XYZ file of C-alpha atoms in Angstrom:
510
model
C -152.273 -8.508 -74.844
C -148.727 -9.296 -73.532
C -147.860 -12.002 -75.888
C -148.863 -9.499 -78.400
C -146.634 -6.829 -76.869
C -143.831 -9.552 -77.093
C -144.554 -10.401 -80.747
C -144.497 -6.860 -81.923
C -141.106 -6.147 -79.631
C -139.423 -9.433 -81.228
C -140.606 -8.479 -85.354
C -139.738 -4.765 -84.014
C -136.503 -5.657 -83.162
C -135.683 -7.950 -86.625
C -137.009 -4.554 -88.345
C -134.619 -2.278 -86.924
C -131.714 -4.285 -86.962
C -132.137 -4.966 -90.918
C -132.653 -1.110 -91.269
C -129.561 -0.476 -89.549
C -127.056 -2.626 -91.456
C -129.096 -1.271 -94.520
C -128.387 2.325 -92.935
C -124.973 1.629 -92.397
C -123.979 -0.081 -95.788
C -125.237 3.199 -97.595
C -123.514 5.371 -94.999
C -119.832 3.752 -95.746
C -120.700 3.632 -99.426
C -121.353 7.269 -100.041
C -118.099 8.216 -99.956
C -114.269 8.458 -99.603
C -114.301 9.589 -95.444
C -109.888 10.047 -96.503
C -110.542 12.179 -99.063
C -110.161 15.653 -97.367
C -106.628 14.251 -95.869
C -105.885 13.137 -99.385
C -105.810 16.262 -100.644
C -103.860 18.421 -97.775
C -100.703 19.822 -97.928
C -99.830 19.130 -93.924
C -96.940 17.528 -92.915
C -98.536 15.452 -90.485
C -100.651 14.030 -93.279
C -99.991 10.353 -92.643
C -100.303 11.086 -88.796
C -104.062 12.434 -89.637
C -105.122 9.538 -91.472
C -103.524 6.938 -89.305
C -105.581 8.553 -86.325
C -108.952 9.048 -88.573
C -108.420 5.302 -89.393
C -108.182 3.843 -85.783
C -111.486 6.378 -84.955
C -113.249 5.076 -87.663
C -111.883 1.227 -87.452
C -110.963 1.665 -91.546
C -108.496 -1.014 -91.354
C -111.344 -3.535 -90.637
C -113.831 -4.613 -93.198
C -117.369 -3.326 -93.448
C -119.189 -5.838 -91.994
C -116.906 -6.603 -88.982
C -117.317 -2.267 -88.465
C -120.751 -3.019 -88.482
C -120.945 -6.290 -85.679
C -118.492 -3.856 -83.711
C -121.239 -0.864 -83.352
C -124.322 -3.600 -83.000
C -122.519 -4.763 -80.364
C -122.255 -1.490 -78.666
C -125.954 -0.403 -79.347
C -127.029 -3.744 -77.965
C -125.748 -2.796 -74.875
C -128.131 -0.041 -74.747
C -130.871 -2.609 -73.357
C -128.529 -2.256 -69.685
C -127.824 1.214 -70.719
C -124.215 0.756 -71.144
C -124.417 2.169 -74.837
C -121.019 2.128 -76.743
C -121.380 3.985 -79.695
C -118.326 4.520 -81.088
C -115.926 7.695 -81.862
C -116.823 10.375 -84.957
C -113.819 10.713 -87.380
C -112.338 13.177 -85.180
C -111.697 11.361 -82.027
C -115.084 12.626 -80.291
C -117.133 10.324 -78.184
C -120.741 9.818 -80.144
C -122.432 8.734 -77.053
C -121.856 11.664 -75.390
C -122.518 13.784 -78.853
C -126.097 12.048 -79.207
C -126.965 13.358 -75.677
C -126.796 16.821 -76.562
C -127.940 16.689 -79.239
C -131.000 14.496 -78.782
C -132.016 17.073 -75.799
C -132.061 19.862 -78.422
C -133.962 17.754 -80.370
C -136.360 16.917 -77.681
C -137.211 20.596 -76.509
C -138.257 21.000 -79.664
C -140.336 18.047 -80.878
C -142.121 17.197 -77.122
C -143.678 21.025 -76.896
C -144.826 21.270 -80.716
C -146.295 17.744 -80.649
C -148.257 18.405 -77.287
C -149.566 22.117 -78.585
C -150.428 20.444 -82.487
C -152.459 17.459 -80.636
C -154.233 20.055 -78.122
C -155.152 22.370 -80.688
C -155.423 20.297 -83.592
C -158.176 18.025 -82.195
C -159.865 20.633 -80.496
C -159.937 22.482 -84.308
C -160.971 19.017 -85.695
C -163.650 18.245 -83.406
C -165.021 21.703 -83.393
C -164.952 21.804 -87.399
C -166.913 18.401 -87.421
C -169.628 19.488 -84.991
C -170.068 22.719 -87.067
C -169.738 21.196 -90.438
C -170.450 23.171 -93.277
C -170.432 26.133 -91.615
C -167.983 29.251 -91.735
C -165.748 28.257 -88.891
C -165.714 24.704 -91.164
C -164.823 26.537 -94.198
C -162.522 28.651 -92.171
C -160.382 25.569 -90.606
C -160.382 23.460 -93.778
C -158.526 26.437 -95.662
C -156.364 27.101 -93.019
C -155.607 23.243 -92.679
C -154.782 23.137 -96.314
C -152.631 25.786 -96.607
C -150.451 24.729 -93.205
C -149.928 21.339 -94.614
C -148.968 22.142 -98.072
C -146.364 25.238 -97.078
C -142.812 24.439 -97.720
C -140.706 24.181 -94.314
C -137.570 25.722 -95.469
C -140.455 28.835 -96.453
C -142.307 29.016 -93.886
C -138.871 28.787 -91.452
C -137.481 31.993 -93.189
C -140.396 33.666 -93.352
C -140.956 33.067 -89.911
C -137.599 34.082 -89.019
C -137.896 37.423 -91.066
C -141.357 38.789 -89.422
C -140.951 36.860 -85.954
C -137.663 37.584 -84.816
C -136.058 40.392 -87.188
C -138.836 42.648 -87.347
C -140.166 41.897 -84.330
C -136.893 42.782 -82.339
C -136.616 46.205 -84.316
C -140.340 46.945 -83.367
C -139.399 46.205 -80.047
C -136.734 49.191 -79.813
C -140.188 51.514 -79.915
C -143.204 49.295 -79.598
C -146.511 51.053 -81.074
C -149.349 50.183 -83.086
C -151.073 52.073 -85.929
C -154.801 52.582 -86.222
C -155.039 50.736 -89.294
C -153.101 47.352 -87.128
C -155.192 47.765 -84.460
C -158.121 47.570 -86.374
C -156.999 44.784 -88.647
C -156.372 42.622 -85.101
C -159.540 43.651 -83.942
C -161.640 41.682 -86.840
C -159.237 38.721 -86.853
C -160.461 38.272 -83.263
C -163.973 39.797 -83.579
C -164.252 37.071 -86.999
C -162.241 34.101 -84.921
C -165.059 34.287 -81.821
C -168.180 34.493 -83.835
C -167.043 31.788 -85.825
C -166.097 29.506 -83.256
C -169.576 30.514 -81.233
C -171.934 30.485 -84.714
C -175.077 30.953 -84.178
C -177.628 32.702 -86.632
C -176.397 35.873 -89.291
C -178.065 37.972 -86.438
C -176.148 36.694 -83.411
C -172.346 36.337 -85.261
C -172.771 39.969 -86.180
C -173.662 40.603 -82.569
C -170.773 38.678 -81.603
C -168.240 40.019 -84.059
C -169.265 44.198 -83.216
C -168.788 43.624 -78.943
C -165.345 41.160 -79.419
C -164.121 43.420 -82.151
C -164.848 46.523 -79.708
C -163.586 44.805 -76.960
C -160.131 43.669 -78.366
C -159.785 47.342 -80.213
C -160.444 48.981 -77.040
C -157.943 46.801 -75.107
C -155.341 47.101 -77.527
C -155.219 50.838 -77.697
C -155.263 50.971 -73.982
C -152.095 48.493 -74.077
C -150.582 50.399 -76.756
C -151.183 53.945 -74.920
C -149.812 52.611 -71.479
C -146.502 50.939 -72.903
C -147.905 47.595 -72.385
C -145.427 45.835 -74.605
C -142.740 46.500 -72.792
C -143.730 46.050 -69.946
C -146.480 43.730 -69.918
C -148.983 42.305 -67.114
C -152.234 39.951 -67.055
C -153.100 41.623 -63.669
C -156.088 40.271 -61.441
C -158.600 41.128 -63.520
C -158.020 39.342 -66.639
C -156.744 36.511 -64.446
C -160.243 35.890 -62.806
C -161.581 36.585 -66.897
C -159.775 33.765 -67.630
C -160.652 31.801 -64.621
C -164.130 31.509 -65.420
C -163.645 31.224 -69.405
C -161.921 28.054 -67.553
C -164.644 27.054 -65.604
C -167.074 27.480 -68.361
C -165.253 24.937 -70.516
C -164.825 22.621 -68.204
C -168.433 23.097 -67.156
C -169.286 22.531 -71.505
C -167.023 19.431 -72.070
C -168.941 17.495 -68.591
C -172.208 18.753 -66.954
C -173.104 21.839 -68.691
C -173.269 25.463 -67.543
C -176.877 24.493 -66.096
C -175.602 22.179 -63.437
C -175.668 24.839 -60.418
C -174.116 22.909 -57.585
C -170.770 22.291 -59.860
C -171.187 25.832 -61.182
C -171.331 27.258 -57.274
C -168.723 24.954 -56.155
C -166.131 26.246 -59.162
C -167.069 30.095 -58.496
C -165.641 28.824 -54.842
C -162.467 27.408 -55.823
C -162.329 30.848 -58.221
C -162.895 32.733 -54.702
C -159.954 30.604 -53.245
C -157.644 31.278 -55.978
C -158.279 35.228 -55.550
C -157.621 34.984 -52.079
C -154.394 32.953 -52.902
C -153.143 35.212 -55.436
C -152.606 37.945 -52.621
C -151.274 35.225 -50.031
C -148.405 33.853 -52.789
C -146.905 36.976 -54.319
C -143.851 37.102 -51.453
C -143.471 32.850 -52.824
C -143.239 33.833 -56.932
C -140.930 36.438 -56.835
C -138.422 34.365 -57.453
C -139.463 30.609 -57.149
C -137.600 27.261 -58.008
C -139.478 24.796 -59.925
C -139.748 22.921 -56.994
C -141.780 25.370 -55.141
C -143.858 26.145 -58.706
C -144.574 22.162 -58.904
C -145.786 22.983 -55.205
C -148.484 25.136 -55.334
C -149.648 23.627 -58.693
C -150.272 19.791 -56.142
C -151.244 22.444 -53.489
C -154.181 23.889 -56.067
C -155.164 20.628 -57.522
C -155.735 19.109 -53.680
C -157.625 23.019 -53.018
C -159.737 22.054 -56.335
C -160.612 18.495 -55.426
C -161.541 19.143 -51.552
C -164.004 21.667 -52.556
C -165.600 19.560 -55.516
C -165.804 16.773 -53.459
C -167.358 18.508 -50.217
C -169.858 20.473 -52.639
C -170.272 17.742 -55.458
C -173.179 16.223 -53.991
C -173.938 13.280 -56.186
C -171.418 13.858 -59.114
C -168.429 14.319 -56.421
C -166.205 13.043 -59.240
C -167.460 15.050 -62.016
C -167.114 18.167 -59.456
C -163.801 17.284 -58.803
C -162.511 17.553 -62.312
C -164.375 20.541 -62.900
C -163.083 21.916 -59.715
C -159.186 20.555 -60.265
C -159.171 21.785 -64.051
C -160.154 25.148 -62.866
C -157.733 25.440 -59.705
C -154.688 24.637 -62.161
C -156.068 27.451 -65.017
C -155.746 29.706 -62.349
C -152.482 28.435 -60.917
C -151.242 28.523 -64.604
C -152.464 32.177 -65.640
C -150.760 33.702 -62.124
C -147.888 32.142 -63.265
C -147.945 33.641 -66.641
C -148.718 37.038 -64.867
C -145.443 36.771 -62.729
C -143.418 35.540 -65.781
C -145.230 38.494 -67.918
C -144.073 40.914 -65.297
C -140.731 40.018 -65.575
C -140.077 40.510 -69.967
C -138.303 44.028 -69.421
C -136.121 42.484 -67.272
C -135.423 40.277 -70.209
C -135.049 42.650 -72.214
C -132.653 44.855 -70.125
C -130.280 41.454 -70.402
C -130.735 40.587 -73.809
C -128.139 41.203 -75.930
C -128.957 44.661 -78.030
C -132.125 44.804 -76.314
C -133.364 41.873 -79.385
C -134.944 39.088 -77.696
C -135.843 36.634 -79.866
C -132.426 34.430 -81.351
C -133.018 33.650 -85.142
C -129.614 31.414 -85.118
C -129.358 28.569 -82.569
C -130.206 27.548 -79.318
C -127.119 29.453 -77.207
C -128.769 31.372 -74.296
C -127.410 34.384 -72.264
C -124.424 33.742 -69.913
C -125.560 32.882 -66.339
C -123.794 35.555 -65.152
C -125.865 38.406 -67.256
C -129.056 36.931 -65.418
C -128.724 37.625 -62.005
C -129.860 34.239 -61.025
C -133.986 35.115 -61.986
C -136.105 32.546 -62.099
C -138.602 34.375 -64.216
C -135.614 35.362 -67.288
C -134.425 32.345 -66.781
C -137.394 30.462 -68.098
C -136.922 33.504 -71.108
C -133.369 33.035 -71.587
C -134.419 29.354 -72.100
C -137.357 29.254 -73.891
C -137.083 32.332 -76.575
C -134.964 30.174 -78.465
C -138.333 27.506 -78.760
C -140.596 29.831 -79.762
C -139.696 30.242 -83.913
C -138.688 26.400 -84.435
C -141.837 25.706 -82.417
C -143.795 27.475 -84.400
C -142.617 26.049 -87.265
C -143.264 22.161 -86.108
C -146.629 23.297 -84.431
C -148.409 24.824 -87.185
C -147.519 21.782 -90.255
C -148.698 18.972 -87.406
C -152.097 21.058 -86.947
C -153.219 20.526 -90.074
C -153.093 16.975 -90.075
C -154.389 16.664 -86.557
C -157.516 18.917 -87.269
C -157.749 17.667 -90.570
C -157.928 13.412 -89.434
C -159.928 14.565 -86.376
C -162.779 16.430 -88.255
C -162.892 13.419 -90.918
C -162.930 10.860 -88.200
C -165.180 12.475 -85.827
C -167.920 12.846 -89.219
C -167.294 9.305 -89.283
C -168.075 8.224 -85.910
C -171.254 11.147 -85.252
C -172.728 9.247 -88.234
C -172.616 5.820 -86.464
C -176.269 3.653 -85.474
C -175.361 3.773 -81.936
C -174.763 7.563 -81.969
C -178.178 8.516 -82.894
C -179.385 5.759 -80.366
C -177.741 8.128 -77.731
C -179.467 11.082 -79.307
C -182.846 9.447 -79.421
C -182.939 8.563 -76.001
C -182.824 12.394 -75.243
C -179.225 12.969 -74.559
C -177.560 16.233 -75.226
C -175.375 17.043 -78.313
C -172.050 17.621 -75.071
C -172.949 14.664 -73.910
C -173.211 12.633 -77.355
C -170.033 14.708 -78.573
C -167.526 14.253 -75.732
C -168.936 10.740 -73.922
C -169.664 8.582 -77.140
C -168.102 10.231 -80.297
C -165.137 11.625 -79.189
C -163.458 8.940 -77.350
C -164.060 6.444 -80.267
C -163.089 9.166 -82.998
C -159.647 9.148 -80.999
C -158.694 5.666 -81.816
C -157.025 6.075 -85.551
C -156.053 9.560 -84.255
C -153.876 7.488 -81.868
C -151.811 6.430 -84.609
C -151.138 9.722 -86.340
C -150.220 11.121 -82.753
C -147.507 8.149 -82.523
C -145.732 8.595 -85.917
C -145.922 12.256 -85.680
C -143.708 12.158 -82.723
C -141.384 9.760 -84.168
C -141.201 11.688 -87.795
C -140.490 15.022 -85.974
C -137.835 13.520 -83.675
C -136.137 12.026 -86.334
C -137.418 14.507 -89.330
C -136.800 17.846 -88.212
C -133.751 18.416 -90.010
C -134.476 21.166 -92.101
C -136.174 23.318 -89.074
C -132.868 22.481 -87.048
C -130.928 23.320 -90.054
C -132.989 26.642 -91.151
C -132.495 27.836 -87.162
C -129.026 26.697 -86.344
C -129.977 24.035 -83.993
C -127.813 20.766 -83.055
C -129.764 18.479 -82.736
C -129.953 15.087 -83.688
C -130.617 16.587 -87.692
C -127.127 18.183 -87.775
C -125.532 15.207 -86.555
C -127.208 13.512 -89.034
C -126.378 15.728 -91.623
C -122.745 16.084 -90.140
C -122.190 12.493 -90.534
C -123.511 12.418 -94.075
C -121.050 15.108 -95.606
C -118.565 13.470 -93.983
C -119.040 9.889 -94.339
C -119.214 9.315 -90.757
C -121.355 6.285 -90.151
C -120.925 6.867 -86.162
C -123.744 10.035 -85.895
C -126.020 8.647 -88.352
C -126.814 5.310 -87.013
C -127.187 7.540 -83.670
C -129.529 9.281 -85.482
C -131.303 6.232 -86.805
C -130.939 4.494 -83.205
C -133.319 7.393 -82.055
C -135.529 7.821 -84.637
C -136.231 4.084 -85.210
C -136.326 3.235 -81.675
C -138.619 6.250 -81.010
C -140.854 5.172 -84.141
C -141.037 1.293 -82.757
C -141.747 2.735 -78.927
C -144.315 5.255 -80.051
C -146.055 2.869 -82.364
C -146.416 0.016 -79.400
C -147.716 2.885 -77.262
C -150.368 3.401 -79.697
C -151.246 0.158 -80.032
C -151.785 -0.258 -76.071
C -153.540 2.816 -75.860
C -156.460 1.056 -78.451
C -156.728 -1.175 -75.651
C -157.735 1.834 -73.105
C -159.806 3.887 -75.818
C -162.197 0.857 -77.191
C -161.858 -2.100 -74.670
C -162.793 -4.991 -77.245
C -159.053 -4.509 -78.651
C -158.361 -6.417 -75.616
C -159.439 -9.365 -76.878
């Protein structure tokens, strides 16, 4: 396995280097980078180009410009990266920083929602295959992955941030929307449960109640702006937690695990009443804390009432401790959106242009708006990213899953009398995963280094505008940043997939 690691670094390496002086001969050809200074009327004209020359090294030929960076992005390996200057003087080391961090808030949370709820959509559709949930995901699927970025960005940005913000000035809900939200729910659950024509009906009349009761209560009390999850709905979700957990390893017929989760719920309601004083206004120290502090609570009690699936328990036990944890959070950080909007600027919360956040100052040092005043900018671009990689994820996941469900040693499993969890999550899923490994990898690397017309639609700079930037203006110095990042992340990420085949099906190891 390591001299294969080595081989694939070493043909990696040859790769990336050719690309680059490919990358950078097309860069330099593209254009005159003297021709706006050609054309000016200043009188410090020769002055500007003498300067834009010694930024850009003109007076040296192409190739020797190109040894010059190499040699700075080789140093890289010791991180001592030298870079170079843009046209204007400006350090691109320090440039790519910025902008790569942009870059990063964006592509790490929409990769890690697509892959969550992508597979989970996949797997679910193959199970169910045929059916309406099936039909349901396969449209939905299609028509994610064949809408237009640039369209779905501005339509996005039209109904998600402008609208939005003016419905926030007076927050209500007609009959006729509450209605139309309670059958996308009531039609979402009984398709995801199925079932017989008898039992999705059932289904789809109580969640469709349900959610049309709740909303007009929500809408009647002012809910919107001022929301809440409130103990209640925390310990709802709780055991919706428990129960999945309880699905995905033992089943909901286990009764020791089953007991020994209701505990760690009893814990957690205890614990929401001892930490209220703690989350008022918290430090992410303290949150990453009591989220250790929850996870230990979880595993003591699965492994004192376990008995002989103390392991099993304790996963059960830890997934449901940190469901809690997370929903109190979202409570406490619920709690806090008026505030938000009391600092945001017009009372509009959501930013269609950019990633600028609210002076410090405006805050008044909140932990809670904080996390608002730095994450409202995420939420459209996110969106965005999130919803194009879902199709593909639920799309290879269903195909592959069908694939594997079909194999000899999967209806060995069933005929020796093992349940459809167990033959779904313990022997289908984890070899279905393997060629999703892949797609997971290059996804990561395309968004990192493909997301320029998101960044572009929203006003971001990230490593697409310096890219971008540097193409208008003949500036090779951001683009082979650009391509430093998105070809290093596409060689890293692709050797990451490759040693997680070794983990998924162990006879890659050989």
């Amino acid at each position: 396995m390591l001299q294969f690691i080595l081989r694939r670094i070493a043909i990696s390496a040859v790769i990336l280097v050719l690309g680059s002086a490919l990358m950078y001969f097309a860069t330099i050809n593209s254009g005159d980078p003297l021709q706006d200074l050609r054309e000016t009327r200043a009188e410090n004209r020769e002055q500007l180009i003498e300067a834009r020359i010694r930024n850009m090294n003109l007076d040296m030929p192409w190739w020797q410009r190109y040894l010059t960076w190499l040699t700075g992005a080789g140093k890289c390996l010791v991180l001592q990266c030298d870079l170079g200057t843009t046209r204007d003087g400006a350090n691109v080391n320090s440039l790519l920083l910025g902008a790569a961090g942009a870059s990063l808030r964006l592509v790490a949370l929409s990769v890690a929602l697509a892959i969550i709820i992508g597979i989970t959509l996949g797997v679910l559709s193959a199970i169910r295959q045929y059916s309406g949930f099936d039909y349901s995901i396969t449209f939905l699927a299609f028509l994610f992955f064949s809408l237009p970025v640039f369209w779905a960005a501005v339509l996005l940005k039209d109904f998600g941030a402008i609208r939005f913000n003016n419905w926030m000035a007076d927050p209500q809900l007609t009959t006729v929307a509450m209605g139309v939200i309670a059958i996308v729910f009531g039609l979402l659950i009984a398709s995801v449960l199925g079932g017989d024509i008898r039992r999705q009906a059932l289904t789809f009349l109580v969640t469709a109640g349900v959610v049309f009761g709740a909303v007009f209560w929500f809408d009647r009390i002012g809910w919107w702006r001022q929301p809440a999850l409130g103990l209640p709905l925390i310990i709802v979700g709780g055991l919706a937690a428990l129960a999945f957990f309880l699905v995905l390893t033992v089943g909901l017929q286990h009764r020791r695990i089953l007991y020994a989760g209701l505990g760690t719920l009893a814990v957690g309601v205890v614990s929401y009443f001892l930490v209220q004083p703690l989350i008022q206004d918290p430090s992410w120290g303290l949150v990453l804390l009591l989220a250790l502090v929850s996870a230990a609570v979880g595993a003591a009690i699965g492994w004192f009432f376990g008995g002989f699936e103390k392991k099993t328990s304790m996963v059960v036990n830890i997934g449901t401790a940190l469901a809690f944890g997370f929903l109190v959070f979202m409570d406490q950080l619920l709690r806090n959106w008026a505030g938000f909007l009391d600092v945001a600027p017009q009372g509009r919360p959501i930013g269609t242009i950019g990633d600028a956040r609210i002076p410090s100052e405006r805050l008044e040092g909140n932990f809670w708006i904080e996390i608002y005043n730095w994450g409202v900018q995420l939420i459209l671009p996110t969106i965005v990213l999130t919803l194009i990689s879902i199709a593909g994820y639920s799309r290879y996941t269903r195909a592959s899953m069908l694939e594997t469900i079909n194999q000899d040693y999967i209806r060995t499993a069933r005929s020796k009398g093992l349940s459809d969890r167990v033959v779904y999550t313990k022997h289908a899923l984890r070899n279905a995963l393997i060629p999703i490994t892949t797609i997971v990898a290059f996804d990561f690397a395309a968004l990192l280094g493909g997301a320029v017309i998101t960044e572009t639609i929203f006003g971001w700079k990230g490593l697409g505008a310096i890219f971008r930037d540097g193409l208008n203006t003949v500036d090779p110095g951001p683009v082979m940043a650009y391509y430093l990042v998105a070809g290093g992340a596409a060689v890293l990420m692709n050797m990451l997939a490759d040693i997680a085949y070794a983990f998924l099906d162990p006879r890659i190891r050989r």
